[in-house]
XYZ file of C-alpha atoms in Angstrom:
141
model
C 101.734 111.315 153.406
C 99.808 108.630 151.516
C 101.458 106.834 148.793
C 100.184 105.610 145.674
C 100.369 101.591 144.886
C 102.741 100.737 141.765
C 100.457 101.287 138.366
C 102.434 99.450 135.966
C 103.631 95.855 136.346
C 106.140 94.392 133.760
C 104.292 91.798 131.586
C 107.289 90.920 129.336
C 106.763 90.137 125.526
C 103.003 90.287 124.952
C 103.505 89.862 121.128
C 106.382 87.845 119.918
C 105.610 87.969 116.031
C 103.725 89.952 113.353
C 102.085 88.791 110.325
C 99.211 90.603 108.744
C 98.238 91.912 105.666
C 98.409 95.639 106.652
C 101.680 95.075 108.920
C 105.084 93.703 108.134
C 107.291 94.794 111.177
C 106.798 96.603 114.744
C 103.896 97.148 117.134
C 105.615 100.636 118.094
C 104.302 103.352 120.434
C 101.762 100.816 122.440
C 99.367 103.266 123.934
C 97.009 101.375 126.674
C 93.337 101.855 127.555
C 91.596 99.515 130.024
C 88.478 97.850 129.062
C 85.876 95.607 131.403
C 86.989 92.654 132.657
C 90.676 92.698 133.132
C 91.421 93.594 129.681
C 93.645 96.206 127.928
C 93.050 97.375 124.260
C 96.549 98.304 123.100
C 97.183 100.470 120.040
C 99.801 100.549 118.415
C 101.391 101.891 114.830
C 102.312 98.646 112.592
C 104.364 99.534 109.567
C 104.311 98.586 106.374
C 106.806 97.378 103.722
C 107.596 101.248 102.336
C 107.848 102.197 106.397
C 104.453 104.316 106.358
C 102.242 103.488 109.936
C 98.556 103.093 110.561
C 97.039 102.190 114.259
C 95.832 98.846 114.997
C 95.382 97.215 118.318
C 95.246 94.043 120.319
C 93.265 92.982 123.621
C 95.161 91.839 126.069
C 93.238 89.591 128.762
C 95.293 90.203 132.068
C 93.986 87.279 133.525
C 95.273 84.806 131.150
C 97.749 86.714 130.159
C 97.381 86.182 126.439
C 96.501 88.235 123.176
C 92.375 87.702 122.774
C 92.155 89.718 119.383
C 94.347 91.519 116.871
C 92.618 94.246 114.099
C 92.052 92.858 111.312
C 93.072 96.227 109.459
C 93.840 99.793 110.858
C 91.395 101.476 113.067
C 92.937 104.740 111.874
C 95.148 104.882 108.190
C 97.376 107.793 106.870
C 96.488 110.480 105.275
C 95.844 111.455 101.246
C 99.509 112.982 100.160
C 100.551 116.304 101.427
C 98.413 116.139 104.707
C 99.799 116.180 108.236
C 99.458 112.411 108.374
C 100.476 111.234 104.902
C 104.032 109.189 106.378
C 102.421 107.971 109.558
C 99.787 107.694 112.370
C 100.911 106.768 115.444
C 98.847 106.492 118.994
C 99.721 108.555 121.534
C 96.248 108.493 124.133
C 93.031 107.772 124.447
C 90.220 109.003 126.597
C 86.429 108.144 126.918
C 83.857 111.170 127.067
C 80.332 110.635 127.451
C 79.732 107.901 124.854
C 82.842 108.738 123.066
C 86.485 107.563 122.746
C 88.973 110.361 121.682
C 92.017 108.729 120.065
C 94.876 111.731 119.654
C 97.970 110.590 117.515
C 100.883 111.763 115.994
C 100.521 112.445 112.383
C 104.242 112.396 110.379
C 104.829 114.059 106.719
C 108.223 113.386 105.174
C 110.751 116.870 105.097
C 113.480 117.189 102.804
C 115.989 118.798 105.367
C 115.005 116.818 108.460
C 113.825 112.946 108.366
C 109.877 113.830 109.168
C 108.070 116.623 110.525
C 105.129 115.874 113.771
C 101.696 117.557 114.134
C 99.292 116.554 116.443
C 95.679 115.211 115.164
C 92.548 113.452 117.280
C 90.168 111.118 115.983
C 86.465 110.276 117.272
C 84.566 107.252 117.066
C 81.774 105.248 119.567
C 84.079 102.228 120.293
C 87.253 101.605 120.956
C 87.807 99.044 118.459
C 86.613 102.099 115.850
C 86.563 103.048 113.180
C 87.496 105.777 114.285
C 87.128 109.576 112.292
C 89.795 112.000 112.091
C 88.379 114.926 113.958
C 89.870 117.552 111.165
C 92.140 116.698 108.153
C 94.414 119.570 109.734
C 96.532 119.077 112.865
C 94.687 119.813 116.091
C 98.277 121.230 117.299
């Protein structure tokens, strides 16, 4: 029987502080897609100061080992109020088709009896970097 080679390798803190004008704390839910080179686009949902997320990313260069860019704003933002996505967006994986990238996240709306309620939602756009458009303003599941 022919065993696969290890496909992760610890890295250790990649990003030791945030401090943007669309974030104020965490780089939660890092969801990785490999670019040319040796590099890594990582999303990730950055929260703001009333705890709502949007997706933003970094490239990672594996080589150096070092951050290479950081979004200058969210590649995908919450939804208008009352949508799936109004609380939160938050990456969960990415995959190319044809000349497409397919970016499917977890939208959040706040509930009164439990803390938030998940739907599922997917988001199109050319490049990874984006922007990327929500496929349908209703949850794909």
């Amino acid at each position: 029987m022919k065993t696969n080679k290890l496909l992760f390798h610890k890295k250790g803190l990649i990003l030791k502080s945030i401090n943007h004008k669309w974030i104020k704390s965490h780089a939660w839910v890092p969801t990785v897609y490999k670019l040319k080179n040796n590099k890594v686009i990582i999303f990730f949902a950055g929260r703001n100061n009333k705890n709502e997320s949007d997706i933003g990313y970094i490239v990672f260069d594996l080589d150096e080992m070092k951050v290479t860019k950081f979004s200058k704003k969210p590649i995908l933002k919450r939804g208008p109020l009352g949508s799936f996505d109004d609380s939160a967006v938050i990456p969960s994986h990415m995959i190319k088709v044809k000349d497409k990238f397919y970016l499917y996240y977890v939208g959040w709306t706040q509930g009164k009896k439990v803390p938030f309620f998940s739907s599922i939602g997917l988001a199109i756009s050319k490049s990874p970097f984006g922007p990327f458009k929500k496929y349908s303003s209703a949850p794909i599941i």
